[in-house]
JSON list of C-alpha atoms in Angstrom, two decimals:
[
{"chain": "A", "resi": 1, "resn": "MET", "atom": "CA", "xyz": [159.50, 2.21, -17.82]},
{"chain": "A", "resi": 2, "resn": "LEU", "atom": "CA", "xyz": [161.27, 2.96, -14.89]},
{"chain": "A", "resi": 3, "resn": "ASP", "atom": "CA", "xyz": [163.78, 6.05, -15.66]},
{"chain": "A", "resi": 4, "resn": "TYR", "atom": "CA", "xyz": [166.47, 6.86, -13.21]},
{"chain": "A", "resi": 5, "resn": "GLU", "atom": "CA", "xyz": [170.04, 8.29, -13.37]},
{"chain": "A", "resi": 6, "resn": "THR", "atom": "CA", "xyz": [171.94, 5.97, -10.84]},
{"chain": "A", "resi": 7, "resn": "VAL", "atom": "CA", "xyz": [170.52, 2.34, -9.88]},
{"chain": "A", "resi": 8, "resn": "LEU", "atom": "CA", "xyz": [171.93, 1.23, -6.32]},
{"chain": "A", "resi": 9, "resn": "PHE", "atom": "CA", "xyz": [172.23, -2.91, -5.95]},
{"chain": "A", "resi": 10, "resn": "ASP", "atom": "CA", "xyz": [172.21, -4.77, -3.15]},
{"chain": "A", "resi": 11, "resn": "LEU", "atom": "CA", "xyz": [174.70, -8.14, -3.60]},
{"chain": "A", "resi": 12, "resn": "TYR", "atom": "CA", "xyz": [173.76, -11.37, -1.95]},
{"chain": "A", "resi": 13, "resn": "GLY", "atom": "CA", "xyz": [170.51, -12.16, -2.29]},
{"chain": "A", "resi": 14, "resn": "THR", "atom": "CA", "xyz": [169.65, -9.60, -5.26]},
{"chain": "A", "resi": 15, "resn": "LEU", "atom": "CA", "xyz": [172.69, -9.96, -7.87]},
{"chain": "A", "resi": 16, "resn": "ALA", "atom": "CA", "xyz": [174.11, -13.07, -6.46]},
{"chain": "A", "resi": 17, "resn": "ASP", "atom": "CA", "xyz": [172.95, -16.22, -4.56]},
{"chain": "A", "resi": 18, "resn": "ILE", "atom": "CA", "xyz": [175.33, -17.68, -1.63]},
{"chain": "A", "resi": 19, "resn": "HIS", "atom": "CA", "xyz": [175.11, -20.09, 1.28]},
{"chain": "A", "resi": 20, "resn": "THR", "atom": "CA", "xyz": [177.61, -19.80, 4.07]},
{"chain": "A", "resi": 21, "resn": "ASP", "atom": "CA", "xyz": [177.36, -22.36, 7.28]},
{"chain": "A", "resi": 22, "resn": "GLU", "atom": "CA", "xyz": [179.75, -21.24, 10.16]},
{"chain": "A", "resi": 23, "resn": "ASP", "atom": "CA", "xyz": [178.57, -23.77, 12.13]},
{"chain": "A", "resi": 24, "resn": "MET", "atom": "CA", "xyz": [179.75, -26.94, 9.94]},
{"chain": "A", "resi": 25, "resn": "SER", "atom": "CA", "xyz": [182.24, -29.13, 12.39]},
{"chain": "A", "resi": 26, "resn": "ARG", "atom": "CA", "xyz": [184.45, -29.15, 9.16]},
{"chain": "A", "resi": 27, "resn": "LEU", "atom": "CA", "xyz": [184.79, -25.22, 9.04]},
{"chain": "A", "resi": 28, "resn": "TRP", "atom": "CA", "xyz": [186.31, -25.27, 12.59]},
{"chain": "A", "resi": 29, "resn": "SER", "atom": "CA", "xyz": [188.88, -28.48, 12.43]},
{"chain": "A", "resi": 30, "resn": "GLY", "atom": "CA", "xyz": [189.89, -27.15, 9.23]},
{"chain": "A", "resi": 31, "resn": "PHE", "atom": "CA", "xyz": [190.29, -23.57, 10.57]},
{"chain": "A", "resi": 32, "resn": "SER", "atom": "CA", "xyz": [192.07, -24.50, 13.60]},
{"chain": "A", "resi": 33, "resn": "ARG", "atom": "CA", "xyz": [194.31, -26.41, 11.12]},
{"chain": "A", "resi": 34, "resn": "PHE", "atom": "CA", "xyz": [195.32, -23.39, 8.89]},
{"chain": "A", "resi": 35, "resn": "LEU", "atom": "CA", "xyz": [195.73, -21.30, 11.80]},
{"chain": "A", "resi": 36, "resn": "GLY", "atom": "CA", "xyz": [197.73, -23.55, 13.64]},
{"chain": "A", "resi": 37, "resn": "SER", "atom": "CA", "xyz": [200.08, -24.20, 10.88]},
{"chain": "A", "resi": 38, "resn": "ASN", "atom": "CA", "xyz": [200.69, -20.45, 10.87]},
{"chain": "A", "resi": 39, "resn": "GLY", "atom": "CA", "xyz": [201.85, -19.92, 14.55]},
{"chain": "A", "resi": 40, "resn": "ALA", "atom": "CA", "xyz": [197.86, -20.22, 16.39]},
{"chain": "A", "resi": 41, "resn": "ALA", "atom": "CA", "xyz": [197.08, -23.35, 18.10]},
{"chain": "A", "resi": 42, "resn": "TYR", "atom": "CA", "xyz": [193.88, -23.48, 18.65]},
{"chain": "A", "resi": 43, "resn": "GLY", "atom": "CA", "xyz": [191.47, -26.97, 18.98]},
{"chain": "A", "resi": 44, "resn": "SER", "atom": "CA", "xyz": [188.34, -26.76, 16.90]},
{"chain": "A", "resi": 45, "resn": "ALA", "atom": "CA", "xyz": [185.66, -26.10, 19.78]},
{"chain": "A", "resi": 46, "resn": "ASP", "atom": "CA", "xyz": [188.27, -23.53, 21.44]},
{"chain": "A", "resi": 47, "resn": "LEU", "atom": "CA", "xyz": [188.67, -21.39, 17.98]},
{"chain": "A", "resi": 48, "resn": "LYS", "atom": "CA", "xyz": [184.98, -21.41, 17.61]},
{"chain": "A", "resi": 49, "resn": "LYS", "atom": "CA", "xyz": [184.28, -19.88, 20.66]},
{"chain": "A", "resi": 50, "resn": "ALA", "atom": "CA", "xyz": [187.22, -17.65, 20.72]},
{"chain": "A", "resi": 51, "resn": "TYR", "atom": "CA", "xyz": [186.10, -16.20, 16.97]},
{"chain": "A", "resi": 52, "resn": "PHE", "atom": "CA", "xyz": [182.20, -15.54, 17.95]},
{"chain": "A", "resi": 53, "resn": "CYS", "atom": "CA", "xyz": [182.94, -13.83, 21.31]},
{"chain": "A", "resi": 54, "resn": "LEU", "atom": "CA", "xyz": [185.79, -11.39, 19.51]},
{"chain": "A", "resi": 55, "resn": "VAL", "atom": "CA", "xyz": [182.80, -11.08, 17.00]},
{"chain": "A", "resi": 56, "resn": "ARG", "atom": "CA", "xyz": [180.34, -10.24, 19.39]},
{"chain": "A", "resi": 57, "resn": "GLU", "atom": "CA", "xyz": [182.84, -7.55, 21.69]},
{"chain": "A", "resi": 58, "resn": "LYS", "atom": "CA", "xyz": [183.02, -5.83, 18.66]},
{"chain": "A", "resi": 59, "resn": "GLU", "atom": "CA", "xyz": [179.54, -5.57, 17.45]},
{"chain": "A", "resi": 60, "resn": "GLU", "atom": "CA", "xyz": [178.44, -4.41, 20.79]},
{"chain": "A", "resi": 61, "resn": "ARG", "atom": "CA", "xyz": [181.44, -1.65, 21.10]},
{"chain": "A", "resi": 62, "resn": "PRO", "atom": "CA", "xyz": [180.41, 1.36, 19.18]},
{"chain": "A", "resi": 63, "resn": "ALA", "atom": "CA", "xyz": [183.07, 2.80, 17.04]},
{"chain": "A", "resi": 64, "resn": "ASP", "atom": "CA", "xyz": [184.64, 6.33, 17.67]},
{"chain": "A", "resi": 65, "resn": "ALA", "atom": "CA", "xyz": [183.72, 7.32, 14.25]},
{"chain": "A", "resi": 66, "resn": "HIS", "atom": "CA", "xyz": [180.39, 6.85, 14.34]},
{"chain": "A", "resi": 67, "resn": "GLU", "atom": "CA", "xyz": [179.57, 7.66, 17.87]},
{"chain": "A", "resi": 68, "resn": "ALA", "atom": "CA", "xyz": [177.33, 10.52, 16.62]},
{"chain": "A", "resi": 69, "resn": "LEU", "atom": "CA", "xyz": [175.11, 8.40, 14.84]},
{"chain": "A", "resi": 70, "resn": "ARG", "atom": "CA", "xyz": [174.09, 6.27, 18.09]},
{"chain": "A", "resi": 71, "resn": "ARG", "atom": "CA", "xyz": [171.46, 8.50, 19.73]},
{"chain": "A", "resi": 72, "resn": "ALA", "atom": "CA", "xyz": [168.66, 7.46, 21.65]},
{"chain": "A", "resi": 73, "resn": "ASP", "atom": "CA", "xyz": [166.91, 5.78, 19.02]},
{"chain": "A", "resi": 74, "resn": "ALA", "atom": "CA", "xyz": [169.77, 4.14, 17.54]},
{"chain": "A", "resi": 75, "resn": "HIS", "atom": "CA", "xyz": [168.04, 1.67, 15.56]},
{"chain": "A", "resi": 76, "resn": "GLU", "atom": "CA", "xyz": [169.05, 3.96, 12.68]},
{"chain": "A", "resi": 77, "resn": "ALA", "atom": "CA", "xyz": [172.66, 3.21, 13.15]},
{"chain": "A", "resi": 78, "resn": "HIS", "atom": "CA", "xyz": [174.26, -0.37, 12.68]},
{"chain": "A", "resi": 79, "resn": "PRO", "atom": "CA", "xyz": [177.57, -0.64, 12.94]},
{"chain": "A", "resi": 80, "resn": "GLU", "atom": "CA", "xyz": [179.08, -2.99, 10.97]},
{"chain": "A", "resi": 81, "resn": "ILE", "atom": "CA", "xyz": [182.96, -4.51, 11.92]},
{"chain": "A", "resi": 82, "resn": "GLU", "atom": "CA", "xyz": [185.93, -5.20, 10.36]},
{"chain": "A", "resi": 83, "resn": "LEU", "atom": "CA", "xyz": [186.44, -8.76, 10.46]},
{"chain": "A", "resi": 84, "resn": "GLY", "atom": "CA", "xyz": [190.07, -8.67, 10.06]},
{"chain": "A", "resi": 85, "resn": "GLU", "atom": "CA", "xyz": [190.25, -7.34, 13.18]},
{"chain": "A", "resi": 86, "resn": "VAL", "atom": "CA", "xyz": [188.69, -10.55, 14.55]},
{"chain": "A", "resi": 87, "resn": "PHE", "atom": "CA", "xyz": [191.55, -12.88, 12.46]},
{"chain": "A", "resi": 88, "resn": "ARG", "atom": "CA", "xyz": [194.09, -10.34, 13.69]},
{"chain": "A", "resi": 89, "resn": "ALA", "atom": "CA", "xyz": [192.82, -11.16, 17.49]},
{"chain": "A", "resi": 90, "resn": "LEU", "atom": "CA", "xyz": [192.90, -14.58, 17.22]},
{"chain": "A", "resi": 91, "resn": "TYR", "atom": "CA", "xyz": [196.88, -14.89, 16.16]},
{"chain": "A", "resi": 92, "resn": "GLU", "atom": "CA", "xyz": [198.08, -12.45, 18.45]},
{"chain": "A", "resi": 93, "resn": "ASP", "atom": "CA", "xyz": [195.74, -14.27, 21.56]},
{"chain": "A", "resi": 94, "resn": "ARG", "atom": "CA", "xyz": [198.32, -16.95, 20.34]},
{"chain": "A", "resi": 95, "resn": "GLY", "atom": "CA", "xyz": [201.44, -14.82, 20.26]},
{"chain": "A", "resi": 96, "resn": "VAL", "atom": "CA", "xyz": [202.00, -14.74, 16.42]},
{"chain": "A", "resi": 97, "resn": "THR", "atom": "CA", "xyz": [203.56, -11.13, 16.63]},
{"chain": "A", "resi": 98, "resn": "GLU", "atom": "CA", "xyz": [204.21, -10.80, 12.65]},
{"chain": "A", "resi": 99, "resn": "VAL", "atom": "CA", "xyz": [200.33, -10.73, 11.77]},
{"chain": "A", "resi": 100, "resn": "THR", "atom": "CA", "xyz": [200.52, -8.96, 8.41]},
{"chain": "A", "resi": 101, "resn": "ASP", "atom": "CA", "xyz": [198.03, -7.57, 6.14]},
{"chain": "A", "resi": 102, "resn": "GLU", "atom": "CA", "xyz": [198.50, -10.73, 3.86]},
{"chain": "A", "resi": 103, "resn": "LEU", "atom": "CA", "xyz": [198.14, -13.26, 6.14]},
{"chain": "A", "resi": 104, "resn": "ILE", "atom": "CA", "xyz": [194.64, -11.59, 7.26]},
{"chain": "A", "resi": 105, "resn": "ALA", "atom": "CA", "xyz": [194.15, -11.80, 3.82]},
{"chain": "A", "resi": 106, "resn": "GLN", "atom": "CA", "xyz": [194.72, -15.44, 3.32]},
{"chain": "A", "resi": 107, "resn": "THR", "atom": "CA", "xyz": [193.44, -16.23, 6.40]},
{"chain": "A", "resi": 108, "resn": "ALA", "atom": "CA", "xyz": [189.69, -14.69, 5.85]},
{"chain": "A", "resi": 109, "resn": "ALA", "atom": "CA", "xyz": [189.71, -16.66, 1.85]},
{"chain": "A", "resi": 110, "resn": "TYR", "atom": "CA", "xyz": [190.51, -19.60, 3.82]},
{"chain": "A", "resi": 111, "resn": "PHE", "atom": "CA", "xyz": [187.86, -18.92, 6.16]},
{"chain": "A", "resi": 112, "resn": "ARG", "atom": "CA", "xyz": [185.45, -17.60, 3.62]},
{"chain": "A", "resi": 113, "resn": "LYS", "atom": "CA", "xyz": [186.26, -21.23, 1.51]},
{"chain": "A", "resi": 114, "resn": "LEU", "atom": "CA", "xyz": [185.22, -23.95, 4.24]},
{"chain": "A", "resi": 115, "resn": "SER", "atom": "CA", "xyz": [182.10, -21.61, 5.19]},
{"chain": "A", "resi": 116, "resn": "THR", "atom": "CA", "xyz": [180.92, -21.41, 1.49]},
{"chain": "A", "resi": 117, "resn": "THR", "atom": "CA", "xyz": [178.92, -24.02, 0.02]},
{"chain": "A", "resi": 118, "resn": "HIS", "atom": "CA", "xyz": [177.46, -22.40, -2.69]},
{"chain": "A", "resi": 119, "resn": "LEU", "atom": "CA", "xyz": [178.11, -19.09, -4.79]},
{"chain": "A", "resi": 120, "resn": "ARG", "atom": "CA", "xyz": [176.83, -18.40, -8.23]},
{"chain": "A", "resi": 121, "resn": "LEU", "atom": "CA", "xyz": [175.55, -15.21, -10.16]},
{"chain": "A", "resi": 122, "resn": "TYR", "atom": "CA", "xyz": [171.41, -14.91, -10.88]},
{"chain": "A", "resi": 123, "resn": "ALA", "atom": "CA", "xyz": [170.73, -15.21, -14.50]},
{"chain": "A", "resi": 124, "resn": "GLY", "atom": "CA", "xyz": [171.00, -12.27, -15.89]},
{"chain": "A", "resi": 125, "resn": "THR", "atom": "CA", "xyz": [172.95, -10.13, -13.65]},
{"chain": "A", "resi": 126, "resn": "ALA", "atom": "CA", "xyz": [175.95, -9.01, -15.74]},
{"chain": "A", "resi": 127, "resn": "GLY", "atom": "CA", "xyz": [173.46, -8.40, -19.15]},
{"chain": "A", "resi": 128, "resn": "LEU", "atom": "CA", "xyz": [171.79, -6.21, -16.56]},
{"chain": "A", "resi": 129, "resn": "ILE", "atom": "CA", "xyz": [174.32, -4.42, -15.46]},
{"chain": "A", "resi": 130, "resn": "ARG", "atom": "CA", "xyz": [176.05, -3.83, -18.81]},
{"chain": "A", "resi": 131, "resn": "SER", "atom": "CA", "xyz": [172.80, -2.53, -19.68]},
{"chain": "A", "resi": 132, "resn": "LEU", "atom": "CA", "xyz": [172.23, -0.09, -17.29]},
{"chain": "A", "resi": 133, "resn": "ARG", "atom": "CA", "xyz": [175.72, 1.29, -17.92]},
{"chain": "A", "resi": 134, "resn": "ASP", "atom": "CA", "xyz": [175.66, 1.35, -22.01]},
{"chain": "A", "resi": 135, "resn": "ALA", "atom": "CA", "xyz": [172.17, 3.45, -21.10]},
{"chain": "A", "resi": 136, "resn": "GLY", "atom": "CA", "xyz": [174.18, 5.75, -19.62]},
{"chain": "A", "resi": 137, "resn": "LYS", "atom": "CA", "xyz": [173.20, 5.29, -15.84]},
{"chain": "A", "resi": 138, "resn": "ARG", "atom": "CA", "xyz": [175.63, 5.14, -13.34]},
{"chain": "A", "resi": 139, "resn": "VAL", "atom": "CA", "xyz": [175.81, 1.36, -11.02]},
{"chain": "A", "resi": 140, "resn": "ILE", "atom": "CA", "xyz": [176.72, 1.22, -7.73]},
{"chain": "A", "resi": 141, "resn": "LEU", "atom": "CA", "xyz": [177.06, -1.56, -5.04]},
{"chain": "A", "resi": 142, "resn": "LEU", "atom": "CA", "xyz": [175.95, -0.96, -2.10]},
{"chain": "A", "resi": 143, "resn": "SER", "atom": "CA", "xyz": [176.28, -4.18, 0.17]},
{"chain": "A", "resi": 144, "resn": "ASN", "atom": "CA", "xyz": [176.07, -5.10, 4.07]},
{"chain": "A", "resi": 145, "resn": "ALA", "atom": "CA", "xyz": [179.54, -7.19, 3.70]},
{"chain": "A", "resi": 146, "resn": "GLN", "atom": "CA", "xyz": [182.72, -8.01, 4.60]},
{"chain": "A", "resi": 147, "resn": "ARG", "atom": "CA", "xyz": [185.78, -6.29, 2.11]},
{"chain": "A", "resi": 148, "resn": "LEU", "atom": "CA", "xyz": [187.98, -9.21, 2.68]},
{"chain": "A", "resi": 149, "resn": "PHE", "atom": "CA", "xyz": [185.48, -12.07, 1.43]},
{"chain": "A", "resi": 150, "resn": "THR", "atom": "CA", "xyz": [183.47, -9.77, -1.02]},
{"chain": "A", "resi": 151, "resn": "VAL", "atom": "CA", "xyz": [186.00, -8.14, -3.19]},
{"chain": "A", "resi": 152, "resn": "PRO", "atom": "CA", "xyz": [187.38, -11.35, -4.28]},
{"chain": "A", "resi": 153, "resn": "GLU", "atom": "CA", "xyz": [183.90, -13.02, -4.76]},
{"chain": "A", "resi": 154, "resn": "LEU", "atom": "CA", "xyz": [182.90, -10.14, -7.04]},
{"chain": "A", "resi": 155, "resn": "LYS", "atom": "CA", "xyz": [186.10, -10.76, -8.99]},
{"chain": "A", "resi": 156, "resn": "THR", "atom": "CA", "xyz": [185.42, -14.50, -8.76]},
{"chain": "A", "resi": 157, "resn": "LEU", "atom": "CA", "xyz": [181.94, -13.74, -10.05]},
{"chain": "A", "resi": 158, "resn": "GLY", "atom": "CA", "xyz": [183.32, -11.41, -13.22]},
{"chain": "A", "resi": 159, "resn": "ILE", "atom": "CA", "xyz": [181.23, -8.42, -11.89]},
{"chain": "A", "resi": 160, "resn": "TYR", "atom": "CA", "xyz": [183.71, -6.63, -9.86]},
{"chain": "A", "resi": 161, "resn": "ASP", "atom": "CA", "xyz": [184.62, -3.93, -12.89]},
{"chain": "A", "resi": 162, "resn": "LEU", "atom": "CA", "xyz": [180.89, -3.65, -13.68]},
{"chain": "A", "resi": 163, "resn": "PHE", "atom": "CA", "xyz": [180.43, -0.72, -11.39]},
{"chain": "A", "resi": 164, "resn": "ASP", "atom": "CA", "xyz": [181.27, 2.62, -11.15]},
{"chain": "A", "resi": 165, "resn": "ARG", "atom": "CA", "xyz": [181.77, 2.55, -7.14]},
{"chain": "A", "resi": 166, "resn": "ILE", "atom": "CA", "xyz": [181.48, -0.18, -4.84]},
{"chain": "A", "resi": 167, "resn": "TYR", "atom": "CA", "xyz": [180.57, 0.50, -0.85]},
{"chain": "A", "resi": 168, "resn": "ILE", "atom": "CA", "xyz": [181.21, -2.18, 1.38]},
{"chain": "A", "resi": 169, "resn": "SER", "atom": "CA", "xyz": [179.86, -1.59, 4.94]},
{"chain": "A", "resi": 170, "resn": "SER", "atom": "CA", "xyz": [183.21, -2.90, 6.50]},
{"chain": "A", "resi": 171, "resn": "ASP", "atom": "CA", "xyz": [184.61, 0.03, 5.36]},
{"chain": "A", "resi": 172, "resn": "HIS", "atom": "CA", "xyz": [182.69, 2.68, 7.14]},
{"chain": "A", "resi": 173, "resn": "GLY", "atom": "CA", "xyz": [181.10, 0.79, 10.28]},
{"chain": "A", "resi": 174, "resn": "CYS", "atom": "CA", "xyz": [177.65, 1.19, 9.40]},
{"chain": "A", "resi": 175, "resn": "LYS", "atom": "CA", "xyz": [175.65, -0.73, 6.97]},
{"chain": "A", "resi": 176, "resn": "LYS", "atom": "CA", "xyz": [171.69, -0.83, 5.58]},
{"chain": "A", "resi": 177, "resn": "PRO", "atom": "CA", "xyz": [169.33, 0.52, 6.78]},
{"chain": "A", "resi": 178, "resn": "ASP", "atom": "CA", "xyz": [171.73, 3.17, 8.30]},
{"chain": "A", "resi": 179, "resn": "PRO", "atom": "CA", "xyz": [171.00, 6.51, 6.37]},
{"chain": "A", "resi": 180, "resn": "ALA", "atom": "CA", "xyz": [174.53, 7.43, 6.63]},
{"chain": "A", "resi": 181, "resn": "PHE", "atom": "CA", "xyz": [175.69, 4.17, 4.53]},
{"chain": "A", "resi": 182, "resn": "PHE", "atom": "CA", "xyz": [172.74, 5.29, 1.94]},
{"chain": "A", "resi": 183, "resn": "MET", "atom": "CA", "xyz": [174.22, 8.94, 1.94]},
{"chain": "A", "resi": 184, "resn": "LEU", "atom": "CA", "xyz": [178.09, 7.84, 1.25]},
{"chain": "A", "resi": 185, "resn": "PRO", "atom": "CA", "xyz": [177.22, 7.88, -2.57]},
{"chain": "A", "resi": 186, "resn": "VAL", "atom": "CA", "xyz": [175.24, 10.82, -2.40]},
{"chain": "A", "resi": 187, "resn": "ASN", "atom": "CA", "xyz": [177.66, 13.05, -1.06]},
{"chain": "A", "resi": 188, "resn": "GLU", "atom": "CA", "xyz": [180.40, 11.79, -2.45]},
{"chain": "A", "resi": 189, "resn": "MET", "atom": "CA", "xyz": [178.97, 11.49, -6.07]},
{"chain": "A", "resi": 190, "resn": "ASP", "atom": "CA", "xyz": [176.88, 14.43, -5.71]},
{"chain": "A", "resi": 191, "resn": "LEU", "atom": "CA", "xyz": [173.79, 12.52, -6.45]},
{"chain": "A", "resi": 192, "resn": "GLU", "atom": "CA", "xyz": [170.09, 13.37, -6.49]},
{"chain": "A", "resi": 193, "resn": "PRO", "atom": "CA", "xyz": [168.31, 10.94, -3.96]},
{"chain": "A", "resi": 194, "resn": "ALA", "atom": "CA", "xyz": [165.12, 11.21, -6.02]},
{"chain": "A", "resi": 195, "resn": "SER", "atom": "CA", "xyz": [166.82, 10.27, -9.54]},
{"chain": "A", "resi": 196, "resn": "CYS", "atom": "CA", "xyz": [168.19, 7.06, -7.34]},
{"chain": "A", "resi": 197, "resn": "LEU", "atom": "CA", "xyz": [166.82, 3.71, -7.44]},
{"chain": "A", "resi": 198, "resn": "MET", "atom": "CA", "xyz": [167.83, 1.16, -4.77]},
{"chain": "A", "resi": 199, "resn": "ILE", "atom": "CA", "xyz": [167.23, -2.91, -6.02]},
{"chain": "A", "resi": 200, "resn": "GLY", "atom": "CA", "xyz": [167.12, -5.01, -3.31]},
{"chain": "A", "resi": 201, "resn": "ASN", "atom": "CA", "xyz": [166.05, -8.44, -1.58]},
{"chain": "A", "resi": 202, "resn": "ASP", "atom": "CA", "xyz": [165.77, -6.87, 2.24]},
{"chain": "A", "resi": 203, "resn": "PRO", "atom": "CA", "xyz": [162.32, -5.00, 2.62]},
{"chain": "A", "resi": 204, "resn": "VAL", "atom": "CA", "xyz": [164.09, -3.02, 5.72]},
{"chain": "A", "resi": 205, "resn": "CYS", "atom": "CA", "xyz": [167.89, -2.71, 4.85]},
{"chain": "A", "resi": 206, "resn": "ASP", "atom": "CA", "xyz": [167.00, -2.25, 1.29]},
{"chain": "A", "resi": 207, "resn": "VAL", "atom": "CA", "xyz": [163.73, -0.67, 0.61]},
{"chain": "A", "resi": 208, "resn": "ARG", "atom": "CA", "xyz": [162.97, 1.10, 3.87]},
{"chain": "A", "resi": 209, "resn": "GLY", "atom": "CA", "xyz": [166.45, 2.32, 4.29]},
{"chain": "A", "resi": 210, "resn": "ALA", "atom": "CA", "xyz": [166.56, 3.56, 0.43]},
{"chain": "A", "resi": 211, "resn": "LEU", "atom": "CA", "xyz": [162.99, 5.17, 1.07]},
{"chain": "A", "resi": 212, "resn": "ASN", "atom": "CA", "xyz": [164.02, 7.03, 4.21]},
{"chain": "A", "resi": 213, "resn": "VAL", "atom": "CA", "xyz": [166.75, 9.07, 2.50]},
{"chain": "A", "resi": 214, "resn": "GLY", "atom": "CA", "xyz": [164.14, 9.85, -0.75]},
{"chain": "A", "resi": 215, "resn": "MET", "atom": "CA", "xyz": [165.72, 7.23, -3.22]},
{"chain": "A", "resi": 216, "resn": "ASP", "atom": "CA", "xyz": [163.12, 4.96, -4.85]},
{"chain": "A", "resi": 217, "resn": "ALA", "atom": "CA", "xyz": [163.08, 1.07, -4.15]},
{"chain": "A", "resi": 218, "resn": "TYR", "atom": "CA", "xyz": [162.72, -2.08, -6.05]},
{"chain": "A", "resi": 219, "resn": "TYR", "atom": "CA", "xyz": [162.04, -5.17, -4.05]},
{"chain": "A", "resi": 220, "resn": "ILE", "atom": "CA", "xyz": [162.78, -8.84, -5.27]},
{"chain": "A", "resi": 221, "resn": "HIS", "atom": "CA", "xyz": [161.97, -11.41, -2.67]},
{"chain": "A", "resi": 222, "resn": "SER", "atom": "CA", "xyz": [164.42, -14.05, -3.89]},
{"chain": "A", "resi": 223, "resn": "ALA", "atom": "CA", "xyz": [165.81, -17.28, -1.08]},
{"chain": "A", "resi": 224, "resn": "LEU", "atom": "CA", "xyz": [167.72, -15.16, 0.96]},
{"chain": "A", "resi": 225, "resn": "SER", "atom": "CA", "xyz": [164.51, -12.37, 1.28]},
{"chain": "A", "resi": 226, "resn": "PRO", "atom": "CA", "xyz": [163.51, -12.57, 5.33]},
{"chain": "A", "resi": 227, "resn": "LYS", "atom": "CA", "xyz": [160.22, -14.44, 5.16]},
{"chain": "A", "resi": 228, "resn": "PRO", "atom": "CA", "xyz": [157.42, -14.26, 4.45]},
{"chain": "A", "resi": 229, "resn": "CYS", "atom": "CA", "xyz": [156.98, -12.46, 1.05]},
{"chain": "A", "resi": 230, "resn": "PRO", "atom": "CA", "xyz": [155.70, -9.09, 2.33]},
{"chain": "A", "resi": 231, "resn": "ASP", "atom": "CA", "xyz": [153.25, -7.24, -0.13]},
{"chain": "A", "resi": 232, "resn": "PRO", "atom": "CA", "xyz": [154.00, -3.99, -2.28]},
{"chain": "A", "resi": 233, "resn": "ALA", "atom": "CA", "xyz": [151.51, -1.87, 0.15]},
{"chain": "A", "resi": 234, "resn": "SER", "atom": "CA", "xyz": [153.14, -2.92, 3.06]},
{"chain": "A", "resi": 235, "resn": "LEU", "atom": "CA", "xyz": [156.60, -1.41, 2.01]},
{"chain": "A", "resi": 236, "resn": "GLY", "atom": "CA", "xyz": [155.30, 1.49, 0.64]},
{"chain": "A", "resi": 237, "resn": "ILE", "atom": "CA", "xyz": [156.07, 0.70, -3.10]},
{"chain": "A", "resi": 238, "resn": "ASP", "atom": "CA", "xyz": [153.51, 0.23, -5.98]},
{"chain": "A", "resi": 239, "resn": "ALA", "atom": "CA", "xyz": [153.53, -3.13, -7.90]},
{"chain": "A", "resi": 240, "resn": "GLY", "atom": "CA", "xyz": [156.12, -1.52, -10.67]},
{"chain": "A", "resi": 241, "resn": "HIS", "atom": "CA", "xyz": [158.60, -1.91, -7.98]},
{"chain": "A", "resi": 242, "resn": "PHE", "atom": "CA", "xyz": [158.17, -5.00, -6.63]},
{"chain": "A", "resi": 243, "resn": "GLN", "atom": "CA", "xyz": [158.72, -9.08, -7.75]},
{"chain": "A", "resi": 244, "resn": "ASP", "atom": "CA", "xyz": [157.78, -12.11, -5.47]},
{"chain": "A", "resi": 245, "resn": "HIS", "atom": "CA", "xyz": [160.54, -13.99, -7.28]},
{"chain": "A", "resi": 246, "resn": "MET", "atom": "CA", "xyz": [163.77, -13.74, -8.49]},
{"chain": "A", "resi": 247, "resn": "ASP", "atom": "CA", "xyz": [163.59, -13.03, -12.51]},
{"chain": "A", "resi": 248, "resn": "LEU", "atom": "CA", "xyz": [166.27, -10.40, -13.42]},
{"chain": "A", "resi": 249, "resn": "GLY", "atom": "CA", "xyz": [165.14, -10.31, -16.79]},
{"chain": "A", "resi": 250, "resn": "ILE", "atom": "CA", "xyz": [161.61, -8.32, -15.60]},
{"chain": "A", "resi": 251, "resn": "VAL", "atom": "CA", "xyz": [163.82, -5.51, -13.80]},
{"chain": "A", "resi": 252, "resn": "ARG", "atom": "CA", "xyz": [165.62, -5.15, -17.35]},
{"chain": "A", "resi": 253, "resn": "ARG", "atom": "CA", "xyz": [162.25, -5.07, -19.13]},
{"chain": "A", "resi": 254, "resn": "ARG", "atom": "CA", "xyz": [161.13, -2.30, -16.24]},
{"chain": "A", "resi": 255, "resn": "LEU", "atom": "CA", "xyz": [164.13, -0.64, -16.79]},
{"chain": "A", "resi": 256, "resn": "GLY", "atom": "CA", "xyz": [163.61, -0.41, -20.67]},
{"chain": "A", "resi": 257, "resn": "VAL", "atom": "CA", "xyz": [167.41, -1.24, -20.81]}
]
């Protein structure tokens, strides 16, 4: 049995299966109609180009608050943009001056709805989290994601209230495997890294990121994981912390809950 005081989970590809496609023509035609109905007129091709240009600009611009993280070996610092700023800029570039937070939230929800082809929990997700909580474990979500998308999806999936704390990268300007992102719950919740287990489906973001700050890591190879499936030795973990397929029942048995 694996015994830890705190279990941190990745979301997409670990607890929930999702598929999004931002290249679909129906996304950009539908999104252009939505923006147009709110005063921002774009053709679908122009909108797609403007959106990705804004995203690239924001990804390439260091956030002042995290400048100290961007050393010469900046592979450890992975900024995550706030996509709400992109949606706001799309409106403002077309002369819309009253861009409220409510409009941004509605815009994000509509964009995500158009770009998502499916979203579902993996079998056993809610039961695993509840069992960990019942066993006295702290359960934390540590996700590379956009709050505007992820919070509504957590609520739709019915697991938003199951976590002790939720950390979403867009709130903090950095994301896994950046040590700064892993250290947020450690510092804010007074955690001991050696008593923490990070469970995720990405060898770099989840496994290497956790190991680099002194946490243990548990790898699950899912349909959303990078290919090919690695072996435990290459990840620096033992076979008891490794699964080559998605089955949260195995996780539950190994954690003894």
